[in-house]
XYZ file of C-alpha atoms in Angstrom:
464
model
C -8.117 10.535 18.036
C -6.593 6.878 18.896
C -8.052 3.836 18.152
C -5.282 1.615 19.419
C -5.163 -0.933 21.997
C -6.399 0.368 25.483
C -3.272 0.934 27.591
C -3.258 0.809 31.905
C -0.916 3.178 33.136
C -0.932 1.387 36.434
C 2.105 3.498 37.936
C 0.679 7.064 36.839
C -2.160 5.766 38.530
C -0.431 5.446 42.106
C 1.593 8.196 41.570
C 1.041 11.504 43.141
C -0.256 14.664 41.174
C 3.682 15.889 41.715
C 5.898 13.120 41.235
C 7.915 12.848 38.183
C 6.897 9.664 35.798
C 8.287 8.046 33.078
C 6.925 9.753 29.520
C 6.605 8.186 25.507
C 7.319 10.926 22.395
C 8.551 10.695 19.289
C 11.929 11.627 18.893
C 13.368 12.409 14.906
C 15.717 9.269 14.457
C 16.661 10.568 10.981
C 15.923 12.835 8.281
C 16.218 12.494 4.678
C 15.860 15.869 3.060
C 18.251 17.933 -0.316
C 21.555 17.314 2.236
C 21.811 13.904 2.359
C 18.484 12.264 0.642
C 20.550 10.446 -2.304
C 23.689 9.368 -0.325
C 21.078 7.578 1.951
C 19.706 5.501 -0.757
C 21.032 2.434 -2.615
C 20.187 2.633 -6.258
C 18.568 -0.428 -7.916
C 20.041 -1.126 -11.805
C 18.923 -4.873 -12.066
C 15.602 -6.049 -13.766
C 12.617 -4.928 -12.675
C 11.144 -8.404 -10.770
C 7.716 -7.145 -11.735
C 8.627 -7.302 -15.516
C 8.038 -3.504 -16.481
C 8.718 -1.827 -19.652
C 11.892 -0.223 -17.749
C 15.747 0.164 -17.079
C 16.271 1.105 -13.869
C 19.974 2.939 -13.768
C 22.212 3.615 -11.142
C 22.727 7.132 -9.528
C 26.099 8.279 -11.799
C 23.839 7.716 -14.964
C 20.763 8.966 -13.198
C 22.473 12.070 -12.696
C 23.914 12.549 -15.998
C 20.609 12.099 -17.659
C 18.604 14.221 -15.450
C 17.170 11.727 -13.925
C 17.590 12.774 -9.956
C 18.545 16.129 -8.773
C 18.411 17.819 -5.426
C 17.870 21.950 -4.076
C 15.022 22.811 -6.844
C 12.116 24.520 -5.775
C 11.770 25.096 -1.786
C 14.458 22.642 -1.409
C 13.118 19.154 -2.745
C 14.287 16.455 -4.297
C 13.383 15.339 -8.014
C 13.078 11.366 -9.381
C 11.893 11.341 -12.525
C 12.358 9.313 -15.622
C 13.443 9.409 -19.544
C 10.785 11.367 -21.440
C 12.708 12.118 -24.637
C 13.558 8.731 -25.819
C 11.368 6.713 -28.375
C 11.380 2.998 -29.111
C 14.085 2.725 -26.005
C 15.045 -0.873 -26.656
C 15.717 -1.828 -22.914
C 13.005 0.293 -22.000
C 12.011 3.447 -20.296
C 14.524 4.735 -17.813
C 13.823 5.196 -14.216
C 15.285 5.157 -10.672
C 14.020 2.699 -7.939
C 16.017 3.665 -4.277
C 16.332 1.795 -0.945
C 17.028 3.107 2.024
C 20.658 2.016 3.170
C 19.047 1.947 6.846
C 15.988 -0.301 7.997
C 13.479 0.545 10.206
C 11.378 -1.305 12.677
C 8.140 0.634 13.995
C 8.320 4.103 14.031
C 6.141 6.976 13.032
C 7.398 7.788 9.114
C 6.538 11.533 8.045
C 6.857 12.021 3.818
C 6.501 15.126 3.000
C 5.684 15.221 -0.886
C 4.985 17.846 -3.568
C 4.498 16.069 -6.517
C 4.065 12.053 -7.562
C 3.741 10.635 -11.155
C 0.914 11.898 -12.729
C -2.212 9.681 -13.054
C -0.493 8.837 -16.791
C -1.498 5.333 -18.692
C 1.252 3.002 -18.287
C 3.086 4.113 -15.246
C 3.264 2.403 -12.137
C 4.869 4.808 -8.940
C 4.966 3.319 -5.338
C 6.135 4.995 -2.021
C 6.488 1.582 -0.037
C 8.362 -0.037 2.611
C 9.852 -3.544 2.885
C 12.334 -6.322 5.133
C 14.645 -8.792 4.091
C 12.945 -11.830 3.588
C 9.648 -11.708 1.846
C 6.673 -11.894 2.921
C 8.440 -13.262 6.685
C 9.161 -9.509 7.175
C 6.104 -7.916 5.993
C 5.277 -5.007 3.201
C 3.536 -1.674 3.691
C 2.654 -0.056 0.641
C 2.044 3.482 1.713
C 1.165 4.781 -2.094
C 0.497 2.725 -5.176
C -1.400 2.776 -8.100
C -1.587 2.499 -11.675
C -2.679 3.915 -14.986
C -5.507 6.668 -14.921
C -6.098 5.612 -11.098
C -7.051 8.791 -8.898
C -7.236 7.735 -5.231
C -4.489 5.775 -3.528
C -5.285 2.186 -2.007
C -2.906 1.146 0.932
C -1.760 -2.598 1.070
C 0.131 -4.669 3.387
C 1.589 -7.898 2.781
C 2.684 -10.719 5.199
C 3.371 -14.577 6.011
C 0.287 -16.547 6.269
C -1.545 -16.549 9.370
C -2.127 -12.437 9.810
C -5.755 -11.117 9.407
C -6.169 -7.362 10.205
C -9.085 -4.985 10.772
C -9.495 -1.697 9.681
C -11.735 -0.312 12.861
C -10.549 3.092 13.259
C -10.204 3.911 9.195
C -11.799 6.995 8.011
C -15.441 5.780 7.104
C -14.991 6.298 3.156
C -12.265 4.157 2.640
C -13.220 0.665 1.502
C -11.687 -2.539 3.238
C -11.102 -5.074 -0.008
C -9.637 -7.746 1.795
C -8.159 -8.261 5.972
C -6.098 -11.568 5.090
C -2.280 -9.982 4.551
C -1.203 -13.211 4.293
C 0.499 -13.539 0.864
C 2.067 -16.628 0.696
C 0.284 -18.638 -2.144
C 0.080 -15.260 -4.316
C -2.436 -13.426 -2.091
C -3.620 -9.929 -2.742
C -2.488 -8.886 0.811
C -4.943 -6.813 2.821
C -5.765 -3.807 1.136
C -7.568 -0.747 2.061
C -8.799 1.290 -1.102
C -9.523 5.203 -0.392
C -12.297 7.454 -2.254
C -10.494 10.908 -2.170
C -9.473 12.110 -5.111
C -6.945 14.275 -4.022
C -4.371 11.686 -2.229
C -3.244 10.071 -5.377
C -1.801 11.265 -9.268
C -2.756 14.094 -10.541
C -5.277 15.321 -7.504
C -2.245 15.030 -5.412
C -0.296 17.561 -7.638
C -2.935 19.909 -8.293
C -2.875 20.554 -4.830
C 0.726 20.459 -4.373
C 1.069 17.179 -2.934
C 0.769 17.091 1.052
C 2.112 14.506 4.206
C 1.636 10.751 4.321
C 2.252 9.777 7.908
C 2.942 6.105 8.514
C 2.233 4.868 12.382
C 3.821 1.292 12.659
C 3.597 -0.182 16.577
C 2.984 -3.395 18.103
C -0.969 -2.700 17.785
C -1.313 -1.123 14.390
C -0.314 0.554 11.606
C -1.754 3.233 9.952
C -1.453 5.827 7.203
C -2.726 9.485 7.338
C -2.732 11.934 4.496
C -2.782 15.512 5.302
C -3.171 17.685 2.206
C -1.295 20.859 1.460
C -2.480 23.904 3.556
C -3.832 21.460 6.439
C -0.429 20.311 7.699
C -1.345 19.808 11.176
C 1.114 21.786 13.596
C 2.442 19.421 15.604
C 4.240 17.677 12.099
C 5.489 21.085 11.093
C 6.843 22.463 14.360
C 8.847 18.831 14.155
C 6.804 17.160 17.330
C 4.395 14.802 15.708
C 1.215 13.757 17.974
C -0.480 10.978 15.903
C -3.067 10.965 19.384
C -4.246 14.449 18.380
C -5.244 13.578 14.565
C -8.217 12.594 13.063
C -9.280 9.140 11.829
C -6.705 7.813 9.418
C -7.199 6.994 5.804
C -6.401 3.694 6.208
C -5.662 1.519 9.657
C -4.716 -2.036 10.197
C -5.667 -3.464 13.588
C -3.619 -6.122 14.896
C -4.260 -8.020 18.147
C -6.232 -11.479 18.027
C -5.964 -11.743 14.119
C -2.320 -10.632 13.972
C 0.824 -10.177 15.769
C 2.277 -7.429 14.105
C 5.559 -8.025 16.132
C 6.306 -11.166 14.583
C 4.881 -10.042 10.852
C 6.826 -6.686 10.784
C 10.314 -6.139 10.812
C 13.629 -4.554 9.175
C 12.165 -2.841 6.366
C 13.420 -0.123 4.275
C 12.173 2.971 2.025
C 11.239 2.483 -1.213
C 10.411 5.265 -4.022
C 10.493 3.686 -7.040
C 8.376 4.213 -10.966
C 8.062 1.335 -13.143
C 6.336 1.315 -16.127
C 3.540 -1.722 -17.366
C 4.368 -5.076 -16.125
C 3.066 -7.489 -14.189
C -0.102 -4.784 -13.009
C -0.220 -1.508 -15.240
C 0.501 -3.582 -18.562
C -1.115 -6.372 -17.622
C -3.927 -7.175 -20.426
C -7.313 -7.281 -18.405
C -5.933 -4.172 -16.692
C -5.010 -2.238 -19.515
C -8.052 -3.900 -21.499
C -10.569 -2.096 -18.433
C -9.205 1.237 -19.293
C -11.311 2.727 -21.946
C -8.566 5.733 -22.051
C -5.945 3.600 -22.273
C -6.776 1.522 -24.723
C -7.763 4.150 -26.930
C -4.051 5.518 -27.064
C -2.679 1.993 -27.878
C -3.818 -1.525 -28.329
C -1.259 -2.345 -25.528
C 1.345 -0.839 -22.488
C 4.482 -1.290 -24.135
C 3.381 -0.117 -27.056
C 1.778 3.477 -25.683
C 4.777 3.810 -23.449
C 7.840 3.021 -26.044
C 6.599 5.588 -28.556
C 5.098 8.509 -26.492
C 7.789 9.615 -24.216
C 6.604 13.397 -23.775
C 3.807 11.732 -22.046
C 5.960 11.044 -19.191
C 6.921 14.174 -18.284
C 4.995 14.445 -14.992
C 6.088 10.896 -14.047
C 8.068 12.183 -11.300
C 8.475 11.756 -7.502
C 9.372 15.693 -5.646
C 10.006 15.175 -1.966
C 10.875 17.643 0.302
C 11.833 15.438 3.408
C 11.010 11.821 5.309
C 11.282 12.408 8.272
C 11.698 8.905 10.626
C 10.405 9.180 14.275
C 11.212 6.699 17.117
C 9.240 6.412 20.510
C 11.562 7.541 23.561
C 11.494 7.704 27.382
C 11.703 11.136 29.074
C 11.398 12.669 32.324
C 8.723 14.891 33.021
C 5.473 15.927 35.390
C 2.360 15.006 34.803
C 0.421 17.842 32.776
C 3.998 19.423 31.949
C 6.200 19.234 28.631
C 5.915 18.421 25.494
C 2.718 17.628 24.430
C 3.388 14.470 22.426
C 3.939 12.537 25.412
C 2.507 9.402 26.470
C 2.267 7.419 29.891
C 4.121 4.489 30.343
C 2.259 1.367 29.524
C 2.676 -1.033 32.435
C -0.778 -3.826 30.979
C -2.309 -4.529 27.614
C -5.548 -5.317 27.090
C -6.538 -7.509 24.500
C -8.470 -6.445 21.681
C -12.021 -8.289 21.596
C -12.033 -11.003 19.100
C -15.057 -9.285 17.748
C -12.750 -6.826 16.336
C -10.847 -8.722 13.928
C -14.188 -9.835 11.957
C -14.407 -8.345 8.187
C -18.204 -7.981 7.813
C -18.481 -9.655 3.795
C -19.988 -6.765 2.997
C -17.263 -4.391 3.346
C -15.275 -6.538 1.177
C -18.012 -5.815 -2.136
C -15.990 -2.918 -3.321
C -17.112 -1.200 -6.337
C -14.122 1.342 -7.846
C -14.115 3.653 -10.655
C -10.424 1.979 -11.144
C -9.968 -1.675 -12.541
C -10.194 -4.128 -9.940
C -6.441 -5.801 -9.805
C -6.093 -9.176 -10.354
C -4.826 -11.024 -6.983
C -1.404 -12.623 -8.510
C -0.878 -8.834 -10.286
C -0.790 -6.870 -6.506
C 1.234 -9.996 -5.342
C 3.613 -9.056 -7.955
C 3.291 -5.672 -7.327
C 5.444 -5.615 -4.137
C 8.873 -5.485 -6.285
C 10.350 -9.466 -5.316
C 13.189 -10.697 -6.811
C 11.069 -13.724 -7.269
C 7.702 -13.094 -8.246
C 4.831 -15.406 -8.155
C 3.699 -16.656 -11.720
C 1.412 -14.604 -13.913
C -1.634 -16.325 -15.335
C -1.814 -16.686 -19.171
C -3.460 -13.346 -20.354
C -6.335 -15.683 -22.552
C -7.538 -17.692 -20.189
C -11.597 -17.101 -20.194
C -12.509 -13.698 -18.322
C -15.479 -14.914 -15.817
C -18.287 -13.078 -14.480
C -18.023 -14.075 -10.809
C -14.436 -15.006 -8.585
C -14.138 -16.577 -5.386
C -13.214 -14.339 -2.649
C -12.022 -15.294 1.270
C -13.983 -13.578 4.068
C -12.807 -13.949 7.561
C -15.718 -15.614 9.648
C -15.376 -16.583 13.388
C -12.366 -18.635 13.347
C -12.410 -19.959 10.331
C -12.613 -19.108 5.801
C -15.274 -19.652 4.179
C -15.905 -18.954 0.183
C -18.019 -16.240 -1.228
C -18.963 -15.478 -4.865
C -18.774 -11.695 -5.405
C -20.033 -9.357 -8.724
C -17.037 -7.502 -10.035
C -17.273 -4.383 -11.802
C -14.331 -5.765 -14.325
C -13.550 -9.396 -15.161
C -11.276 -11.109 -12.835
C -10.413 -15.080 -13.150
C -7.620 -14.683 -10.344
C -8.236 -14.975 -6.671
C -6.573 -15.917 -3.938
C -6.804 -19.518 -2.481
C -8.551 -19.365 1.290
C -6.187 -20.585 2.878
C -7.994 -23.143 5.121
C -10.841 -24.293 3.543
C -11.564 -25.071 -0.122
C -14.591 -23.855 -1.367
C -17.488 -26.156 -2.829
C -18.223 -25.583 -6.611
C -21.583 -25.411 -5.780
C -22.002 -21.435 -4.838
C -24.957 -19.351 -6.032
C -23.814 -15.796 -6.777
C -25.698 -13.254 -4.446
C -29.204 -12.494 -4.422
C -29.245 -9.666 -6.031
C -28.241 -10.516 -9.258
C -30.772 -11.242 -11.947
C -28.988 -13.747 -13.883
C -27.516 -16.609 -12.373
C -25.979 -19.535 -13.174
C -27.907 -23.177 -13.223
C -27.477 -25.341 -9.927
C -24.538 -27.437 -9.763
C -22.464 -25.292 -12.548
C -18.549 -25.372 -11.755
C -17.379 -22.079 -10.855
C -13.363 -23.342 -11.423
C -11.071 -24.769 -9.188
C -7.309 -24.185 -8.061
C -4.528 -24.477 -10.011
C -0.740 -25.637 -9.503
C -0.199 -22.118 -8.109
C -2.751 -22.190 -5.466
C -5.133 -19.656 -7.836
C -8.648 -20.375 -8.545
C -9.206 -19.661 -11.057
C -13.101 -19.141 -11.992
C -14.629 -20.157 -15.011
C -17.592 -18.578 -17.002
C -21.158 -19.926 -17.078
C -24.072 -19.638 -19.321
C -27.590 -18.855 -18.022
């Protein structure tokens, strides 16, 4: 089912039932599979830029320690990380690859069998990035942290890029629309409610296909468990028009050119371990399971390495799919095809509104802090992390997207956040009553916070 931008195929329309027209598929551009998956992938061994509790090593040392290996199972390829080592002094080691070749748009088919484990202190991420952050956009296809159990897909951009999510499966929740991320934002994040997409749901059922759409009108991210593979991605001829709603979808048009936010990124599998999100104190503090292991991240992870030993990534291919032009009859050939678009028409401005009430997410998982998922994208500059002790409030700010312009809304959390991101437009009075619904509120006039040098607000607490 497609819920892109309406497309007027004025020359099929003129042509005859019999003439030949000009056809859209998607060709395989390249596969990554046990031939050639490692020799296609630059190995990271610098510091982690999210500060994790990790030594990422290059692919000789990988190797010798076990690390990476290729042709187990059905054919897959294994990333794990050390889970023998105690007290490892530079910290726990890992692998985080790039794909030597950049993409832009494309249909991107992962097929995975297993992920790191929904284990307390690990942080895995199947993402894509470009060259020059946040100018060249982000697409986090899986993240999460901890004990988390259902994946939340992110994007992250330049300012000036609000998306939609019309067209998203109906149980995922839209937490923000703004990708924007350049004073420390969040990003626009979609946060999912199955349990089996993500840790160890995902493995139970032996993993499954993430499908990544990225065009000029959207992009969006299906997940297709094990044993409902549809045919089309199997048989090697993908037809995102004949699949259902996807988990998560990102509307461009009015709110954001996706053209000019997207561009030249590359493949990302990487596994860190605490830092800036998974370690970070309110996050790990949230986690009643956690916490009761160790009073901190570092701690739990430097001295309980057989913990680890489902921290690892198992792919058996990405597969990378480009639209191409072929000749063909109407009603004949393959059945991926698509007419040639000759018009666009705009998507109604009414489509890029975020309704504030789709953006009141309450989550069995910690809610993240906004500076910890800005950190989360992997930058070798990442933006400053607030001091763990500064007073945890009750409310936080949070931008919704109104008409053409932000406003500032105060929103219950289901754990303590002080960090939010700045609206980017508009600065938001101190005088805002928290919503109606909530018994307790704080006295007229009481000051909520304010921004600091890092364009956070940062909220303070209040007594009723």
């Amino acid at each position: 089912m497609r819920f892109s931008t309406t497309h007027l195929a004025a020359g099929a329309l003129l042509a005859s039932a019999d003439a030949a027209q000009t056809r859209f598929s998607y060709n395989l551009q390249v596969s990554f599979d046990q031939s050639n998956f490692f020799n296609s992938f630059d190995f990271h061994n610098g510091p982690d830029p999210t500060r994790g509790f990790v030594e990422y090593v290059d692919q000789a040392t990988a190797q010798q320690a076990g690390l990476i290996r290729a042709g187990q199972g059905n054919g897959s390829v294994y990333m794990g990380v050390d889970h023998t080592s105690v007290n490892p002094a530079n910290g726990r080691k890992s692998v985080r690859i790039t794909s030597k070749q950049s993409f832009t748009k494309g249909l991107f088919i992962a097929d995975i069998a297993h992920m790191p484990g929904s284990i307390c202190g690990v942080w895995p991420a199947y993402w894509m990035f470009g060259p020059d952050w946040p100018s060249s956009g982000e697409i986090d296809i899986i993240e999460g942290v901890n004990t988390q159990t259902q994946n939340a897909v992110t994007l992250h951009t330049s300012p000036g890029c609000v998306m939609s999510n019309v067209g998203t499966l109906a149980s995922t929740l839209l937490e923000s629309g703004n990708c924007g991320s350049g004073t420390a934002s969040g990003g626009c994040q979609q946060r999912t409610t199955d349990n089996q997409n993500y840790g160890d749901g995902f493995n139970d059922i032996k993993g499954g296909v993430y499908a990544t759409e990225w065009t000029s009108d959207h992009i969006a991210v299906w997940f297709f468990p094990r044993g409902r593979i549809p045919q089309d991605i199997t048989s090697g001829q993908p037809n995102p028009d004949s699949w259902s709603h996807p988990l998560a979808r990102f509307a461009g048009g009015l709110g954001c050119n996706i053209d000019s936010h997207f561009t030249k990124n590359n493949i990302v599998f990487d596994t860190t371990f605490c830092g800036d999100w998974a370690g970070h104190p309110q996050v790990w503090g949230a986690n009643a399971e956690c916490t009761a292991k160790s009073y901190s991240c570092k701690d739990y992870v430097s001295n309980n390495p057989a913990d680890f030993k489902d921290a690892f990534w198992e792919v058996n291919s990405v597969k990378v799919y480009q639209l191409g032009a072929s000749r063909g009859n109407p009603g004949q050939g393959n059945t991926t095809t698509r007419a040639t678009p000759t018009a666009t028409i705009p998507v109604p401005s009414s489509t890029i509104l975020v309704p504030s009430s789709s953006l009141v997410v309450s989550t069995p998982t910690p809610y993240i802090p906004a500076a910890s998922r800005a950190v989360s994208t992997r930058r070798k500059q990442s933006p400053p992390v607030p001091s763990s002790n500064a007073p945890a409030p009750t409310y936080a700010l949070e931008q919704v997207p109104t008409t053409n312009e932000y406003v500032a809304k105060v929103t219950v959390t289901k754990y303590a956040t002080q960090w939010v991101p700045n609206p980017p437009e508009k600065t938001p009075s101190s005088e805002v009553a928290p919503p109606s619904h909530v018994a307790s509120t704080p006295p007229h006039g009481a000051n909520l916070g304010g921004f600091n040098a890092e364009g956070i607000y940062v909220a303070k607490p209040w007594t009723a």
